[in-house]
mmCIF file of C-alpha atoms in Angstrom:
data_model
loop_
_atom_site.group_PDB
_atom_site.id
_atom_site.type_symbol
_atom_site.label_atom_id
_atom_site.label_comp_id
_atom_site.label_asym_id
_atom_site.label_seq_id
_atom_site.Cartn_x
_atom_site.Cartn_y
_atom_site.Cartn_z
ATOM 1 C CA MET A 1 138.693 130.167 75.960
ATOM 2 C CA PRO A 2 136.526 129.883 79.042
ATOM 3 C CA TYR A 3 133.237 128.578 78.355
ATOM 4 C CA LYS A 4 129.767 128.437 80.237
ATOM 5 C CA ILE A 5 128.908 125.128 80.856
ATOM 6 C CA LEU A 6 125.045 123.827 82.145
ATOM 7 C CA ILE A 7 124.576 121.183 84.598
ATOM 8 C CA VAL A 8 121.603 120.027 85.273
ATOM 9 C CA ASP A 9 120.940 117.111 88.076
ATOM 10 C CA ASP A 10 118.126 116.915 90.698
ATOM 11 C CA SER A 11 121.053 115.527 92.965
ATOM 12 C CA LYS A 12 123.060 117.857 94.671
ATOM 13 C CA LEU A 13 125.950 115.211 94.966
ATOM 14 C CA ALA A 14 126.033 114.517 91.192
ATOM 15 C CA ARG A 15 126.473 118.207 90.736
ATOM 16 C CA MET A 16 129.197 118.360 93.010
ATOM 17 C CA ALA A 17 130.782 115.169 91.538
ATOM 18 C CA VAL A 18 131.152 117.129 87.836
ATOM 19 C CA THR A 19 131.937 120.500 89.727
ATOM 20 C CA LYS A 20 134.919 118.348 91.113
ATOM 21 C CA ALA A 21 135.947 116.923 87.844
ATOM 22 C CA LEU A 22 135.540 120.299 86.046
ATOM 23 C CA ASN A 23 137.839 122.118 88.532
ATOM 24 C CA VAL A 24 140.478 119.773 87.303
ATOM 25 C CA LEU A 25 139.749 120.079 83.771
ATOM 26 C CA HIS A 26 138.676 123.677 83.161
ATOM 27 C CA PRO A 27 138.765 125.645 86.459
ATOM 28 C CA ASP A 28 138.228 128.775 84.358
ATOM 29 C CA TRP A 29 135.232 127.609 82.567
ATOM 30 C CA VAL A 30 131.691 129.177 84.407
ATOM 31 C CA ARG A 31 129.398 126.843 85.793
ATOM 32 C CA LEU A 32 125.795 127.016 86.078
ATOM 33 C CA GLU A 33 123.724 124.529 87.921
ATOM 34 C CA ALA A 34 120.217 123.703 87.530
ATOM 35 C CA ALA A 35 118.054 121.253 89.881
ATOM 36 C CA SER A 36 115.128 120.850 87.637
ATOM 37 C CA ALA A 37 113.878 121.020 84.136
ATOM 38 C CA ASP A 38 112.288 124.500 84.641
ATOM 39 C CA GLU A 39 115.291 125.548 86.373
ATOM 40 C CA ALA A 40 117.374 124.632 83.430
ATOM 41 C CA LEU A 41 115.387 126.141 80.890
ATOM 42 C CA ALA A 42 115.105 129.334 83.080
ATOM 43 C CA ALA A 43 118.863 129.522 83.021
ATOM 44 C CA VAL A 44 119.523 128.533 78.985
ATOM 45 C CA LYS A 45 117.029 131.627 78.520
ATOM 46 C CA LYS A 46 119.107 133.984 80.651
ATOM 47 C CA GLU A 47 122.711 133.027 81.041
ATOM 48 C CA HIS A 48 122.732 131.514 77.492
ATOM 49 C CA PRO A 49 125.625 128.297 78.281
ATOM 50 C CA ASP A 50 127.396 127.144 75.692
ATOM 51 C CA ILE A 51 127.547 123.550 76.778
ATOM 52 C CA ALA A 52 125.166 121.340 78.840
ATOM 53 C CA LEU A 53 125.163 118.109 80.811
ATOM 54 C CA VAL A 54 122.000 116.703 81.703
ATOM 55 C CA ASP A 55 120.805 113.969 84.451
ATOM 56 C CA PHE A 56 118.401 111.713 82.235
ATOM 57 C CA ASN A 57 116.620 110.706 85.459
ATOM 58 C CA MET A 58 114.936 113.571 86.966
ATOM 59 C CA PRO A 59 111.328 113.882 88.808
ATOM 60 C CA GLY A 60 108.961 115.687 86.734
ATOM 61 C CA GLY A 61 111.164 115.692 83.441
ATOM 62 C CA ASN A 62 112.941 113.564 81.309
ATOM 63 C CA GLY A 63 116.665 114.349 80.551
ATOM 64 C CA LEU A 64 116.111 113.502 76.713
ATOM 65 C CA ASP A 65 112.889 116.117 76.370
ATOM 66 C CA LEU A 66 114.926 118.461 77.787
ATOM 67 C CA ALA A 67 118.364 117.779 75.723
ATOM 68 C CA ALA A 68 115.859 117.918 72.754
ATOM 69 C CA ALA A 69 114.470 121.289 73.960
ATOM 70 C CA PHE A 70 118.095 122.833 74.287
ATOM 71 C CA ARG A 71 119.081 121.427 70.894
ATOM 72 C CA GLU A 72 116.134 122.813 69.374
ATOM 73 C CA SER A 73 116.547 126.364 70.497
ATOM 74 C CA ASN A 74 119.973 126.278 70.173
ATOM 75 C CA PRO A 75 121.060 123.603 67.311
ATOM 76 C CA ARG A 76 124.973 124.314 68.119
ATOM 77 C CA MET A 77 124.730 123.591 71.647
ATOM 78 C CA PRO A 78 126.631 120.780 72.795
ATOM 79 C CA VAL A 79 124.268 118.903 74.974
ATOM 80 C CA ALA A 80 125.201 115.331 76.858
ATOM 81 C CA VAL A 81 122.581 113.190 78.553
ATOM 82 C CA VAL A 82 124.038 111.687 81.622
ATOM 83 C CA SER A 83 122.781 108.378 82.912
ATOM 84 C CA ALA A 84 123.677 105.155 84.514
ATOM 85 C CA ASN A 85 120.700 103.794 82.309
ATOM 86 C CA ARG A 86 122.632 103.026 79.095
ATOM 87 C CA GLN A 87 120.051 100.513 77.441
ATOM 88 C CA ARG A 88 120.421 100.517 73.584
ATOM 89 C CA GLU A 89 116.939 102.612 73.317
ATOM 90 C CA ILE A 90 117.988 105.409 75.705
ATOM 91 C CA VAL A 91 121.423 105.954 73.996
ATOM 92 C CA SER A 92 119.814 105.878 70.582
ATOM 93 C CA ARG A 93 116.870 108.372 71.357
ATOM 94 C CA ALA A 94 119.855 110.894 72.689
ATOM 95 C CA ARG A 95 121.894 110.782 69.570
ATOM 96 C CA THR A 96 118.345 111.066 67.398
ATOM 97 C CA ILE A 97 118.458 114.350 68.952
ATOM 98 C CA GLY A 98 122.122 115.059 68.377
ATOM 99 C CA ALA A 99 123.199 114.855 72.251
ATOM 100 C CA ALA A 100 126.153 112.550 73.764
ATOM 101 C CA PHE A 101 125.391 109.784 76.042
ATOM 102 C CA LEU A 102 127.877 109.776 79.141
ATOM 103 C CA ASN A 103 127.541 106.631 81.596
ATOM 104 C CA LYS A 104 126.858 107.420 85.449
ATOM 105 C CA PRO A 105 128.517 107.936 87.686
ATOM 106 C CA LEU A 106 130.307 110.175 85.422
ATOM 107 C CA THR A 107 134.431 109.436 85.203
ATOM 108 C CA GLU A 108 136.767 112.748 84.408
ATOM 109 C CA GLU A 109 137.980 110.635 81.052
ATOM 110 C CA ASP A 110 134.500 110.550 79.486
ATOM 111 C CA LEU A 111 133.628 114.088 80.681
ATOM 112 C CA ASP A 112 136.916 115.536 79.272
ATOM 113 C CA ALA A 113 136.555 113.320 76.145
ATOM 114 C CA PHE A 114 133.129 114.845 75.636
ATOM 115 C CA LEU A 115 134.227 118.509 76.487
ATOM 116 C CA LYS A 116 137.131 118.164 73.885
ATOM 117 C CA ALA A 117 135.013 117.309 71.090
ATOM 118 C CA ALA A 118 132.102 120.168 72.483
ATOM 119 C CA VAL A 119 135.068 122.716 72.055
ATOM 120 C CA GLN A 120 135.936 121.451 68.796
ATOM 121 C CA SER A 121 132.334 121.744 67.596
ATOM 122 C CA LEU A 122 131.854 125.290 69.174
ATOM 123 C CA THR A 123 135.069 126.549 67.589
ATOM 124 C CA LYS A 124 134.454 125.058 64.279
ATOM 125 C CA ALA A 125 130.760 126.851 64.573
ATOM 126 C CA ARG A 126 132.477 130.275 65.236
ATOM 127 C CA SER A 127 134.923 130.302 62.648
ATOM 128 C CA MET D 1 115.125 112.916 122.442
ATOM 129 C CA LYS D 2 115.985 110.225 120.009
ATOM 130 C CA PRO D 3 116.263 111.424 116.638
ATOM 131 C CA GLY D 4 113.536 110.029 114.070
ATOM 132 C CA PRO D 5 114.510 108.119 111.249
ATOM 133 C CA THR D 6 114.522 110.896 108.364
ATOM 134 C CA LEU D 7 117.014 112.839 110.909
ATOM 135 C CA VAL D 8 119.781 110.128 110.925
ATOM 136 C CA LEU D 9 120.780 111.043 107.643
ATOM 137 C CA ASP D 10 121.581 114.770 106.733
ATOM 138 C CA GLU D 11 120.427 116.406 103.593
ATOM 139 C CA LEU D 12 123.453 115.457 101.677
ATOM 140 C CA GLU D 13 123.253 112.146 102.576
ATOM 141 C CA LEU D 14 119.941 111.398 101.800
ATOM 142 C CA ASP D 15 120.983 112.888 98.378
ATOM 143 C CA ALA D 16 123.920 110.674 98.022
ATOM 144 C CA LEU D 17 121.710 107.499 99.051
ATOM 145 C CA THR D 18 118.726 108.706 96.410
ATOM 146 C CA GLU D 19 121.514 108.676 93.901
ATOM 147 C CA LEU D 20 122.842 105.366 94.921
ATOM 148 C CA VAL D 21 119.546 103.788 94.546
ATOM 149 C CA ASN D 22 118.888 105.837 90.983
ATOM 150 C CA LEU D 23 122.490 104.073 89.966
ATOM 151 C CA GLY D 24 121.267 100.632 91.459
ATOM 152 C CA ILE D 25 117.900 100.890 89.862
ATOM 153 C CA SER D 26 119.380 101.777 86.388
ATOM 154 C CA GLN D 27 121.606 98.867 86.725
ATOM 155 C CA SER D 28 118.309 96.923 87.381
ATOM 156 C CA ALA D 29 116.787 98.462 84.587
ATOM 157 C CA ILE D 30 119.366 97.268 82.054
ATOM 158 C CA SER D 31 119.947 93.753 83.060
ATOM 159 C CA LEU D 32 115.682 93.329 82.915
ATOM 160 C CA ALA D 33 115.899 95.034 79.555
ATOM 161 C CA GLU D 34 118.112 92.443 78.562
ATOM 162 C CA MET D 35 116.233 89.412 80.080
ATOM 163 C CA VAL D 36 113.088 90.807 78.260
ATOM 164 C CA ARG D 37 114.535 91.786 75.210
ATOM 165 C CA ASP D 38 112.333 95.349 75.330
ATOM 166 C CA GLU D 39 112.758 98.523 76.686
ATOM 167 C CA VAL D 40 112.478 98.612 80.452
ATOM 168 C CA THR D 41 111.853 101.917 82.597
ATOM 169 C CA LEU D 42 112.417 101.742 86.198
ATOM 170 C CA SER D 43 112.177 105.352 88.144
ATOM 171 C CA VAL D 44 112.467 105.902 91.533
ATOM 172 C CA PRO D 45 110.494 109.221 92.142
ATOM 173 C CA ASN D 46 111.267 109.275 96.019
ATOM 174 C CA VAL D 47 113.244 107.770 98.955
ATOM 175 C CA ALA D 48 112.476 108.454 102.685
ATOM 176 C CA LEU D 49 113.606 106.658 105.695
ATOM 177 C CA VAL D 50 110.915 105.914 108.059
ATOM 178 C CA SER D 51 110.100 103.658 110.912
ATOM 179 C CA ARG D 52 109.160 100.072 110.493
ATOM 180 C CA ASP D 53 105.479 101.220 112.210
ATOM 181 C CA GLU D 54 105.459 104.103 109.494
ATOM 182 C CA ALA D 55 106.377 101.647 106.761
ATOM 183 C CA ILE D 56 103.414 99.297 107.692
ATOM 184 C CA ARG D 57 101.266 102.327 107.974
ATOM 185 C CA THR D 58 101.857 103.678 104.427
ATOM 186 C CA LEU D 59 101.621 100.247 102.812
ATOM 187 C CA GLY D 60 98.254 99.805 104.600
ATOM 188 C CA GLU D 61 97.140 103.184 103.691
ATOM 189 C CA ARG D 62 98.111 103.006 100.529
ATOM 190 C CA GLU D 63 97.505 99.406 99.359
ATOM 191 C CA ALA D 64 95.160 96.782 99.464
ATOM 192 C CA LYS D 65 95.721 94.030 101.698
ATOM 193 C CA ASN D 66 96.802 91.361 99.459
ATOM 194 C CA LEU D 67 100.346 91.949 98.665
ATOM 195 C CA VAL D 68 103.107 89.763 96.842
ATOM 196 C CA ALA D 69 106.680 90.686 97.920
ATOM 197 C CA VAL D 70 110.144 89.017 96.653
ATOM 198 C CA HIS D 71 112.474 89.104 99.634
ATOM 199 C CA GLN D 72 116.083 88.583 100.092
ATOM 200 C CA VAL D 73 118.720 89.152 103.097
ATOM 201 C CA PHE D 74 122.118 90.987 102.696
ATOM 202 C CA GLU D 75 124.895 90.706 104.747
ATOM 203 C CA GLY D 76 128.344 92.731 105.312
ATOM 204 C CA ASP D 77 129.022 95.702 106.688
ATOM 205 C CA ILE D 78 125.113 96.757 106.440
ATOM 206 C CA THR D 79 122.942 93.656 106.969
ATOM 207 C CA GLY D 80 119.179 93.625 106.587
ATOM 208 C CA ARG D 81 116.368 92.593 104.584
ATOM 209 C CA ALA D 82 115.378 93.724 101.056
ATOM 210 C CA LEU D 83 111.908 93.563 100.135
ATOM 211 C CA LEU D 84 110.203 93.979 96.536
ATOM 212 C CA ILE D 85 106.674 94.818 97.351
ATOM 213 C CA PHE D 86 103.988 94.962 94.759
ATOM 214 C CA PRO D 87 99.904 94.794 94.987
ATOM 215 C CA GLU D 88 98.999 91.083 94.766
ATOM 216 C CA ALA D 89 96.477 92.401 92.088
ATOM 217 C CA ARG D 90 99.022 93.301 89.722
ATOM 218 C CA SER D 91 101.462 90.706 89.856
ATOM 219 C CA LEU D 92 100.346 88.469 87.170
ATOM 220 C CA GLU D 93 100.316 91.883 85.012
ATOM 221 C CA LEU D 94 104.047 92.190 86.024
ATOM 222 C CA VAL D 95 104.687 88.413 85.001
ATOM 223 C CA ARG D 96 102.735 89.079 81.648
ATOM 224 C CA ALA D 97 104.595 92.243 80.623
ATOM 225 C CA VAL D 98 108.113 90.407 81.815
ATOM 226 C CA ILE D 99 107.343 87.209 79.710
ATOM 227 C CA GLY D 100 105.648 88.843 77.026
ATOM 228 C CA GLY D 101 104.112 86.507 74.235
ATOM 229 C CA SER D 102 100.463 85.448 74.203
ATOM 230 C CA LEU D 103 100.400 83.106 77.199
ATOM 231 C CA SER D 104 97.347 82.050 78.404
ATOM 232 C CA ILE D 105 96.061 82.849 82.307
ATOM 233 C CA GLU D 106 96.861 79.057 83.147
ATOM 234 C CA GLU D 107 100.583 79.662 81.729
ATOM 235 C CA ILE D 108 101.202 82.639 83.375
ATOM 236 C CA ILE D 109 100.140 81.618 86.583
ATOM 237 C CA GLU D 110 102.197 78.372 86.283
ATOM 238 C CA LEU D 111 104.866 80.628 85.673
ATOM 239 C CA GLU D 112 104.161 83.194 88.048
ATOM 240 C CA GLN D 113 106.086 82.268 91.283
ATOM 241 C CA GLU D 114 109.574 81.896 88.899
ATOM 242 C CA ALA D 115 109.023 84.877 87.213
ATOM 243 C CA LEU D 116 108.409 86.993 90.268
ATOM 244 C CA ALA D 117 111.270 85.442 91.807
ATOM 245 C CA GLU D 118 113.755 86.108 88.914
ATOM 246 C CA THR D 119 112.162 89.945 88.489
ATOM 247 C CA GLY D 120 112.569 90.414 92.069
ATOM 248 C CA ASN D 121 116.072 88.980 92.169
ATOM 249 C CA ILE D 122 117.269 91.098 89.682
ATOM 250 C CA ILE D 123 115.591 94.275 90.526
ATOM 251 C CA LEU D 124 116.932 94.017 94.257
ATOM 252 C CA ASN D 125 120.403 92.459 93.008
ATOM 253 C CA GLY D 126 120.756 95.545 90.828
ATOM 254 C CA CYS D 127 120.316 98.083 93.288
ATOM 255 C CA LEU D 128 121.951 96.317 96.224
ATOM 256 C CA ALA D 129 125.152 95.271 94.254
ATOM 257 C CA THR D 130 125.399 98.687 92.800
ATOM 258 C CA MET D 131 125.444 100.399 96.033
ATOM 259 C CA ALA D 132 127.907 97.815 97.589
ATOM 260 C CA ASN D 133 130.481 98.636 94.833
ATOM 261 C CA GLN D 134 129.750 102.066 94.719
ATOM 262 C CA LEU D 135 130.508 102.068 98.782
ATOM 263 C CA HIS D 136 133.617 100.204 98.339
ATOM 264 C CA ARG D 137 132.021 97.138 100.136
ATOM 265 C CA SER D 138 130.586 93.617 99.604
ATOM 266 C CA LEU D 139 127.447 92.066 100.185
ATOM 267 C CA LYS D 140 126.248 88.445 100.427
ATOM 268 C CA ILE D 141 122.613 87.993 99.238
ATOM 269 C CA SER D 142 120.568 85.152 99.536
ATOM 270 C CA LEU D 143 118.142 83.668 97.242
ATOM 271 C CA PRO D 144 114.729 85.457 96.121
ATOM 272 C CA GLU D 145 112.183 83.978 98.307
ATOM 273 C CA ILE D 146 107.991 84.859 97.449
ATOM 274 C CA LEU D 147 106.133 86.026 100.462
ATOM 275 C CA HIS D 148 102.260 86.587 100.300
ATOM 276 C CA GLY D 149 100.552 88.970 102.756
ATOM 277 C CA GLU D 150 100.394 92.361 104.368
ATOM 278 C CA GLY D 151 102.895 94.793 105.137
ATOM 279 C CA LYS D 152 103.137 94.318 108.746
ATOM 280 C CA GLU D 153 103.860 90.466 107.828
ATOM 281 C CA PHE D 154 106.611 91.604 105.683
ATOM 282 C CA PHE D 155 108.129 93.887 108.382
ATOM 283 C CA ASN D 156 107.756 91.216 111.128
ATOM 284 C CA LEU D 157 109.741 88.283 109.718
ATOM 285 C CA ALA D 158 111.720 85.840 111.842
ATOM 286 C CA PRO D 159 114.067 86.691 113.987
ATOM 287 C CA PRO D 160 111.937 89.329 115.536
ATOM 288 C CA PRO D 161 113.081 92.692 114.606
ATOM 289 C CA ASP D 162 114.213 95.461 116.933
ATOM 290 C CA PRO D 163 112.010 98.302 117.893
ATOM 291 C CA GLY D 164 114.741 100.770 116.643
ATOM 292 C CA ASP D 165 114.623 99.704 112.974
ATOM 293 C CA VAL D 166 114.596 101.815 110.223
ATOM 294 C CA VAL D 167 113.103 101.020 106.648
ATOM 295 C CA MET D 168 114.415 102.707 103.831
ATOM 296 C CA PHE D 169 111.508 102.940 101.475
ATOM 297 C CA ILE D 170 111.872 103.451 97.903
ATOM 298 C CA TYR D 171 109.217 104.081 95.528
ATOM 299 C CA ILE D 172 109.560 102.935 92.425
ATOM 300 C CA ASN D 173 107.768 102.953 88.781
ATOM 301 C CA PHE D 174 108.307 99.855 86.772
ATOM 302 C CA ALA D 175 107.228 100.427 82.918
ATOM 303 C CA VAL D 176 107.442 97.460 80.219
ATOM 304 C CA ARG D 177 105.577 96.422 77.524
ATOM 305 C CA ASN D 178 102.976 99.085 77.818
ATOM 306 C CA SER D 179 102.561 97.888 81.632
ATOM 307 C CA ASP D 180 102.786 100.499 84.176
ATOM 308 C CA ILE D 181 103.316 99.223 87.377
ATOM 309 C CA GLN D 182 104.223 100.744 90.447
ATOM 310 C CA GLY D 183 105.801 99.348 93.713
ATOM 311 C CA TYR D 184 107.945 99.345 96.200
ATOM 312 C CA ILE D 185 111.341 98.566 97.638
ATOM 313 C CA ALA D 186 111.390 98.553 101.247
ATOM 314 C CA MET D 187 115.161 98.000 102.879
ATOM 315 C CA LEU D 188 114.662 96.693 106.444
ATOM 316 C CA LEU D 189 118.182 97.913 108.651
ATOM 317 C CA ASP D 190 118.665 97.840 112.177
ATOM 318 C CA MET D 191 120.313 100.758 113.882
ATOM 319 C CA PRO D 192 124.458 99.672 113.576
ATOM 320 C CA SER D 193 123.616 99.311 109.855
ATOM 321 C CA ILE D 194 122.240 102.501 109.543
ATOM 322 C CA ALA D 195 125.233 104.003 111.488
ATOM 323 C CA ALA D 196 127.174 101.741 109.232
ATOM 324 C CA LEU D 197 125.546 103.110 106.080
ATOM 325 C CA LYS D 198 125.796 106.544 107.453
ATOM 326 C CA ALA D 199 129.574 106.253 107.618
ATOM 327 C CA LEU D 200 130.079 104.851 104.276
ATOM 328 C CA LEU D 201 128.010 107.671 102.848
ATOM 329 C CA VAL D 202 129.994 110.430 104.371
ATOM 330 C CA GLU D 203 132.670 108.526 102.853
ATOM 331 C CA TYR D 204 131.393 108.208 99.466
ATOM 332 C CA ILE D 205 130.432 111.937 99.430
ATOM 333 C CA SER D 206 134.085 112.690 100.220
ATOM 334 C CA ARG D 207 135.394 110.631 97.599
ATOM 335 C CA VAL D 208 132.898 111.749 94.607
ATOM 336 C CA ALA D 209 132.610 115.380 95.351
ATOM 337 C CA GLY D 210 135.604 116.180 97.675
ATOM 338 C CA GLU D 211 133.376 117.246 100.786
ATOM 339 C CA SER D 212 135.244 116.840 103.697
ATOM 340 C CA PRO D 213 133.540 114.788 106.245
ATOM 341 C CA ALA D 214 131.438 117.028 108.432
#
C-alpha cells in the first residue's frame, strides 16, 4: 500500500536526490517535504506521515532532536537520521531514540533497505 | 554590468555547493574524532561567495587583527588556495581541545604549530577531497603552512591575485571537549576556476537529482 513519507532537509538538492530515488523505489507514495524543523513539526501535525527521513545537520535544529520529537509523538513511526557524519556517538544516539542511521550521500540501496524494514514494522503494527 | 560573486551561482548551485561543503566537513569531523578519540562537532551555518575585498572587510569587522591561518594550495580542474582561519587568541584553546589531557602552557605552545597544521590539514583535506570526489575530479593538495597576520595579508599572498578573484567563505563552528570555537574556511578561486566549479556543480546536480542543466 502507498505510504506517506516526510523528507526533512534544509538542502533542496538533498530533497531532490531523495525524491529521485523514491520515484524509482515507490513512485506511488505521497511525498512531503520540509526545509526546517518547524516546517517538519507542522507537517507531522497536519499530514500525519507514516515514515520520516531527517537530515542531521540543519541550521536552527539538530536532526536527532527532531527525530526524537517524532518518535515521542508517534513511537511507531519509522524514522531515519541521514548524515555524512557517521561518528559513533551520533549513530549510537540515533539508535537510542529508536531511529535508523543512514549515510549521506544517501544511496538508493540504503534507502530501499530502510524502507523495506519500515514497511515491515508498519504492517506488523497494523495487524 | 559584471555580475557580483553571489550571482555567479544560481540558488540551486549554491545549495549544491553548501551540501558538498557539509559532506566534506562531516568527513573532516569523523577524521578529527578519530584523531582526538572524542566526539567532534563541526557544523557549517553558512556558505557565501564574496569578493576578495568583501572577505577582507568581513574578517576585519568581525575579528581582532591577529589571526592565524592554515594555508594549503590545491590544483586541478579547480585551482586555488584554502585557508582555515581562527582568531589567534583562540588558537591555543583549539590546540588544547585537540590534544586534550592536562598539558602545561609551555607544552601547548611547543605543540601549537604542529597541532594547528595537523588540524587544518584534516579539516581542509576532508573538505577538498570530499568535494573533489563528489564532483568526480581529483585535486593535488599542498602541505599545510601556518600563517599569522590579518585577513588582507592572507588574501594577498604571492603570486598576486587577480582582481576578479572570488572567495568561497564558509563559517564553521568547531566543538570538541567542551570547547566551542568559531572560525572560517576561505577558498580563494580565480574566475576560470569559478567557471569550472559552476560547470561541475551543474553536472553534479544533474547526476544526483536528475535536474537537467539549465
